[in-house]
Tab-separated table of C-alpha atoms in Angstrom:
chain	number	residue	atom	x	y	z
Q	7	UNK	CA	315.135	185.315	288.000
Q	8	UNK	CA	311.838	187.018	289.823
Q	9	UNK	CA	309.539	185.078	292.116
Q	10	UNK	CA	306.820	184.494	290.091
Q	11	UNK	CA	303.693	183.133	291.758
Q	12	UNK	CA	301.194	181.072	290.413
Q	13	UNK	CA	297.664	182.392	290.570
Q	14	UNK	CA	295.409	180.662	287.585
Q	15	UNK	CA	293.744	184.245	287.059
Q	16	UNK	CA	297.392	185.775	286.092
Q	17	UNK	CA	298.402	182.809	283.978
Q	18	UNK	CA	299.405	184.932	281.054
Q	19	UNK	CA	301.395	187.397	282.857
Q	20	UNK	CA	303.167	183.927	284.296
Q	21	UNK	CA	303.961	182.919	280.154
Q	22	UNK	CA	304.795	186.419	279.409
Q	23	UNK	CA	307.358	186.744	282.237
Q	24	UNK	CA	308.878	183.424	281.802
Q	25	UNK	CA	309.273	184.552	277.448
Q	26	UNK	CA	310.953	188.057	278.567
Q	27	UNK	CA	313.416	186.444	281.419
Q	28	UNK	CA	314.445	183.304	279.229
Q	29	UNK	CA	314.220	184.612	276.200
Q	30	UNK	CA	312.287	181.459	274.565
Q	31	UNK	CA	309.593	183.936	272.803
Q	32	UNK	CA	310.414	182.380	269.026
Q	33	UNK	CA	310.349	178.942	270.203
Q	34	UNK	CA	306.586	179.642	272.492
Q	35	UNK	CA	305.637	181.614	269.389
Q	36	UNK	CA	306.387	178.528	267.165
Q	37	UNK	CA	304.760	176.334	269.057
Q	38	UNK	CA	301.514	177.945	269.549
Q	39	UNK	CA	301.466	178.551	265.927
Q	40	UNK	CA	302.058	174.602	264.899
Q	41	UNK	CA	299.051	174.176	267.973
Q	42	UNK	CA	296.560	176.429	266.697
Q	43	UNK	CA	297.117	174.997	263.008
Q	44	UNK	CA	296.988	171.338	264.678
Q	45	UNK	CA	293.735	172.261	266.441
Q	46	UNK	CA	292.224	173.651	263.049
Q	47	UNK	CA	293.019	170.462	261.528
Q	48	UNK	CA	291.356	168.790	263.943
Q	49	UNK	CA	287.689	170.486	264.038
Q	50	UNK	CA	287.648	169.392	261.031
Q	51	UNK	CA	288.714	165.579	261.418
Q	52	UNK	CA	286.499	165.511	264.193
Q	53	UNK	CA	283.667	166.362	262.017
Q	54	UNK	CA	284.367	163.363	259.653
Q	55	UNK	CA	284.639	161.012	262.734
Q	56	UNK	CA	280.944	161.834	263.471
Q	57	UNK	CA	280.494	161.976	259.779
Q	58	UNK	CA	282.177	158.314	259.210
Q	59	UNK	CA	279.258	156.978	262.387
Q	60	UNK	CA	276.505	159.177	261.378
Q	61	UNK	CA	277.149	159.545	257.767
Q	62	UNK	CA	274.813	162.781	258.180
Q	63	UNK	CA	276.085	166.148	256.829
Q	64	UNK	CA	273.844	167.272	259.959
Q	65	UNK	CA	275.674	165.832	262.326
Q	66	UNK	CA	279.105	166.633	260.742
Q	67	UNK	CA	278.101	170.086	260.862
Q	68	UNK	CA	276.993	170.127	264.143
Q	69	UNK	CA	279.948	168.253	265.653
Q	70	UNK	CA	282.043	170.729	263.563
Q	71	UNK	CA	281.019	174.237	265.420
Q	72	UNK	CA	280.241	172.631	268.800
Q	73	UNK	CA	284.198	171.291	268.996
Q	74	UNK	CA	284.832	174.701	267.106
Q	75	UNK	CA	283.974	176.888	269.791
Q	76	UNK	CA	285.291	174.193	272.240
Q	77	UNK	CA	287.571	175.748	275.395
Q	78	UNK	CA	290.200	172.904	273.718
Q	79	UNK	CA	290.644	174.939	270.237
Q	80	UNK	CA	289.113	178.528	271.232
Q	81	UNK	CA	291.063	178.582	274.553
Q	82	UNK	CA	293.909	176.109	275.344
Q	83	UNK	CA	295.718	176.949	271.740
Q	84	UNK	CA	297.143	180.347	272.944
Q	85	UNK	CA	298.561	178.934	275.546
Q	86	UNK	CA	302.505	176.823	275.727
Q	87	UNK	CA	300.004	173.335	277.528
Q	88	UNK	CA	299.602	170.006	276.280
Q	89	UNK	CA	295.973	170.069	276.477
Q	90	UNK	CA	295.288	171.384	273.092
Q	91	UNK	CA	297.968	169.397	271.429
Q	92	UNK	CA	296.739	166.180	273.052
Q	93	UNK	CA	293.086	166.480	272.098
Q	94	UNK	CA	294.231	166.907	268.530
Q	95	UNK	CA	296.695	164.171	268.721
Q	96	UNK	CA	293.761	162.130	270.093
Q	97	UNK	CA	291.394	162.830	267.449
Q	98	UNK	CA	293.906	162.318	264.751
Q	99	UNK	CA	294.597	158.774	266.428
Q	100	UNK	CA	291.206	157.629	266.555
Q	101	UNK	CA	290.083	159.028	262.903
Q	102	UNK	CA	293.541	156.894	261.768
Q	103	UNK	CA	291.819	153.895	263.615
Q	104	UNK	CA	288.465	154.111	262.390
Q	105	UNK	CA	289.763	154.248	258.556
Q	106	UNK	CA	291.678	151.267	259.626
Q	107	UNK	CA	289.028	149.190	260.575
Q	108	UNK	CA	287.041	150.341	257.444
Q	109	UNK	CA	289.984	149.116	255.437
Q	110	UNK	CA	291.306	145.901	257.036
Q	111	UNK	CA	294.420	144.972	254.818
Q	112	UNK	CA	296.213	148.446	255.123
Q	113	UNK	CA	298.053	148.503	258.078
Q	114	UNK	CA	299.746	151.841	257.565
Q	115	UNK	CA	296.578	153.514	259.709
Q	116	UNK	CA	296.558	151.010	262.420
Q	117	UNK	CA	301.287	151.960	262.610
Q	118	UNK	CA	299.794	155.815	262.240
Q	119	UNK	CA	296.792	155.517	264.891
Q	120	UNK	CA	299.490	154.308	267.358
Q	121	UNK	CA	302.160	156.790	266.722
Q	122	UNK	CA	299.407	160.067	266.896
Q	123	UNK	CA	297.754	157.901	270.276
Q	124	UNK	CA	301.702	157.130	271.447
Q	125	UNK	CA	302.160	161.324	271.380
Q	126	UNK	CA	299.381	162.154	273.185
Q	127	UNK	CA	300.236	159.582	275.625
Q	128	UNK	CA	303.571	161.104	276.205
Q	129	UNK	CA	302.021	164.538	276.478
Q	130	UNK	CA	299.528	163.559	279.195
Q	131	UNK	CA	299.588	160.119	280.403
Q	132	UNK	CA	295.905	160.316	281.677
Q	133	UNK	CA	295.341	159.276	278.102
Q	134	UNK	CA	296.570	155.938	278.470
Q	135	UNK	CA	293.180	155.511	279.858
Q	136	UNK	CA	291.988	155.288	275.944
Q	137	UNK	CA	294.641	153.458	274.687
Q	138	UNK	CA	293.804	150.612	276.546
Q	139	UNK	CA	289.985	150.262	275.448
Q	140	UNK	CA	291.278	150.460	271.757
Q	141	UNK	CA	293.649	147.750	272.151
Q	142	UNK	CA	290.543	145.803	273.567
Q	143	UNK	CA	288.804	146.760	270.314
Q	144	UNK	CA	291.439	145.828	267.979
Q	145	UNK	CA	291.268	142.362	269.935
Q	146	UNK	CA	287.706	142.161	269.986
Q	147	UNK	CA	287.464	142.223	266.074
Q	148	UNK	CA	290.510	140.343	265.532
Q	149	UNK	CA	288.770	137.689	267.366
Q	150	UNK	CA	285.217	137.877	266.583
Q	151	UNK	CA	285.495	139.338	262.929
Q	152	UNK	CA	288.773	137.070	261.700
Q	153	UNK	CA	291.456	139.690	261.155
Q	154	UNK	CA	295.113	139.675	261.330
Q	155	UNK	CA	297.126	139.992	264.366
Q	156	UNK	CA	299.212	141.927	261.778
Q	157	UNK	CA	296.664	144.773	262.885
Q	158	UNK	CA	297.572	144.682	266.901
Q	159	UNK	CA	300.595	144.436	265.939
Q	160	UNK	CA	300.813	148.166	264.357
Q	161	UNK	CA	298.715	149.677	266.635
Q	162	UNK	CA	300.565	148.609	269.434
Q	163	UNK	CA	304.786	148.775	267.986
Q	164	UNK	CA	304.583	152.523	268.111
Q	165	UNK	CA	303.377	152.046	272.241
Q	166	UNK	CA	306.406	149.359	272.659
Q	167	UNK	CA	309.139	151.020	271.321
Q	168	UNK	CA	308.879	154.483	272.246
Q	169	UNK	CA	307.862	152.857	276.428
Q	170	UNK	CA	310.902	150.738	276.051
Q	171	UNK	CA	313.333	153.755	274.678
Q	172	UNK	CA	311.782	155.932	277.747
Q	173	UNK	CA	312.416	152.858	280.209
Q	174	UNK	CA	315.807	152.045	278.964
């Protein structure tokens, strides 16, 4: 294998080399494929975050281009990084926590929140940083607004199992 240097202004030519020499192109390929369809997804499901505090189409359009031409969607996706991947995951999470604390009693979005917020956790662990104000949400309206524990519970299994199967 060639020295290959890292210089941030020839970071394609780094991915390119690395594809020829392993020979890992399909599996790069793949995965900037399932990125750039993740990080459609997500401009979208971003919008309706806004939308769901706003409820103004205004806003959801707004939100909608400005995280459209974002460097996350418009320039991480072509890349093999996590950043991409992890914003989406992120904004899937939240979204899945939001609907779950506009519908109490189904706990499938609070198990769903965690996994997508478990992911990008594992990706990037900087984003533990926002796991730990949501579980001081979930306990803030469990508290103050009478809810199951049922709810913490979900959120947090995902966290639990898949930090104990890495520990272990």
């Amino acid at each position: 294998m060639k020295d290959v240097y890292y210089n941030p202004e020839y970071f394609d030519l780094i991915i390119v080399k690395t594809l020829e020499e392993e020979d890992l192109s399909y599996e790069f390929n793949m995965f900037i494929i399932f990125q750039t369809i993740i990080g459609c997804v997500s401009v979208f499901v971003f919008a309706k975050i806004i939308y769901l505090f706003t409820n103004s189409i205004k806003y959801f359009t707004i939100g909608f281009y400005i995280y459209l031409f974002s460097t996350y969607v418009s320039l991480f996706d072509k890349y093999v990084l996590g950043e991409s991947l992890t914003c989406s995951l992120m904004i899937f999470g939240i979204y899945f926590l939001f609907k779950a604390l506009h519908h109490v009693t189904i706990f499938k979005y609070y198990f769903f929140s965690g996994i997508l917020i478990t992911a990008a956790i594992f990706i990037r662990p900087i984003m533990m940083t926002l796991f730990i104000p949501s579980c001081f949400l979930l306990l803030y309206v469990l508290i103050f607004q009478k809810f199951s524990i049922k709810s913490l519970v979900f959120f947090m299994l995902p966290f639990i199992c898949a930090e104990s199967l890495w520990i272990a």
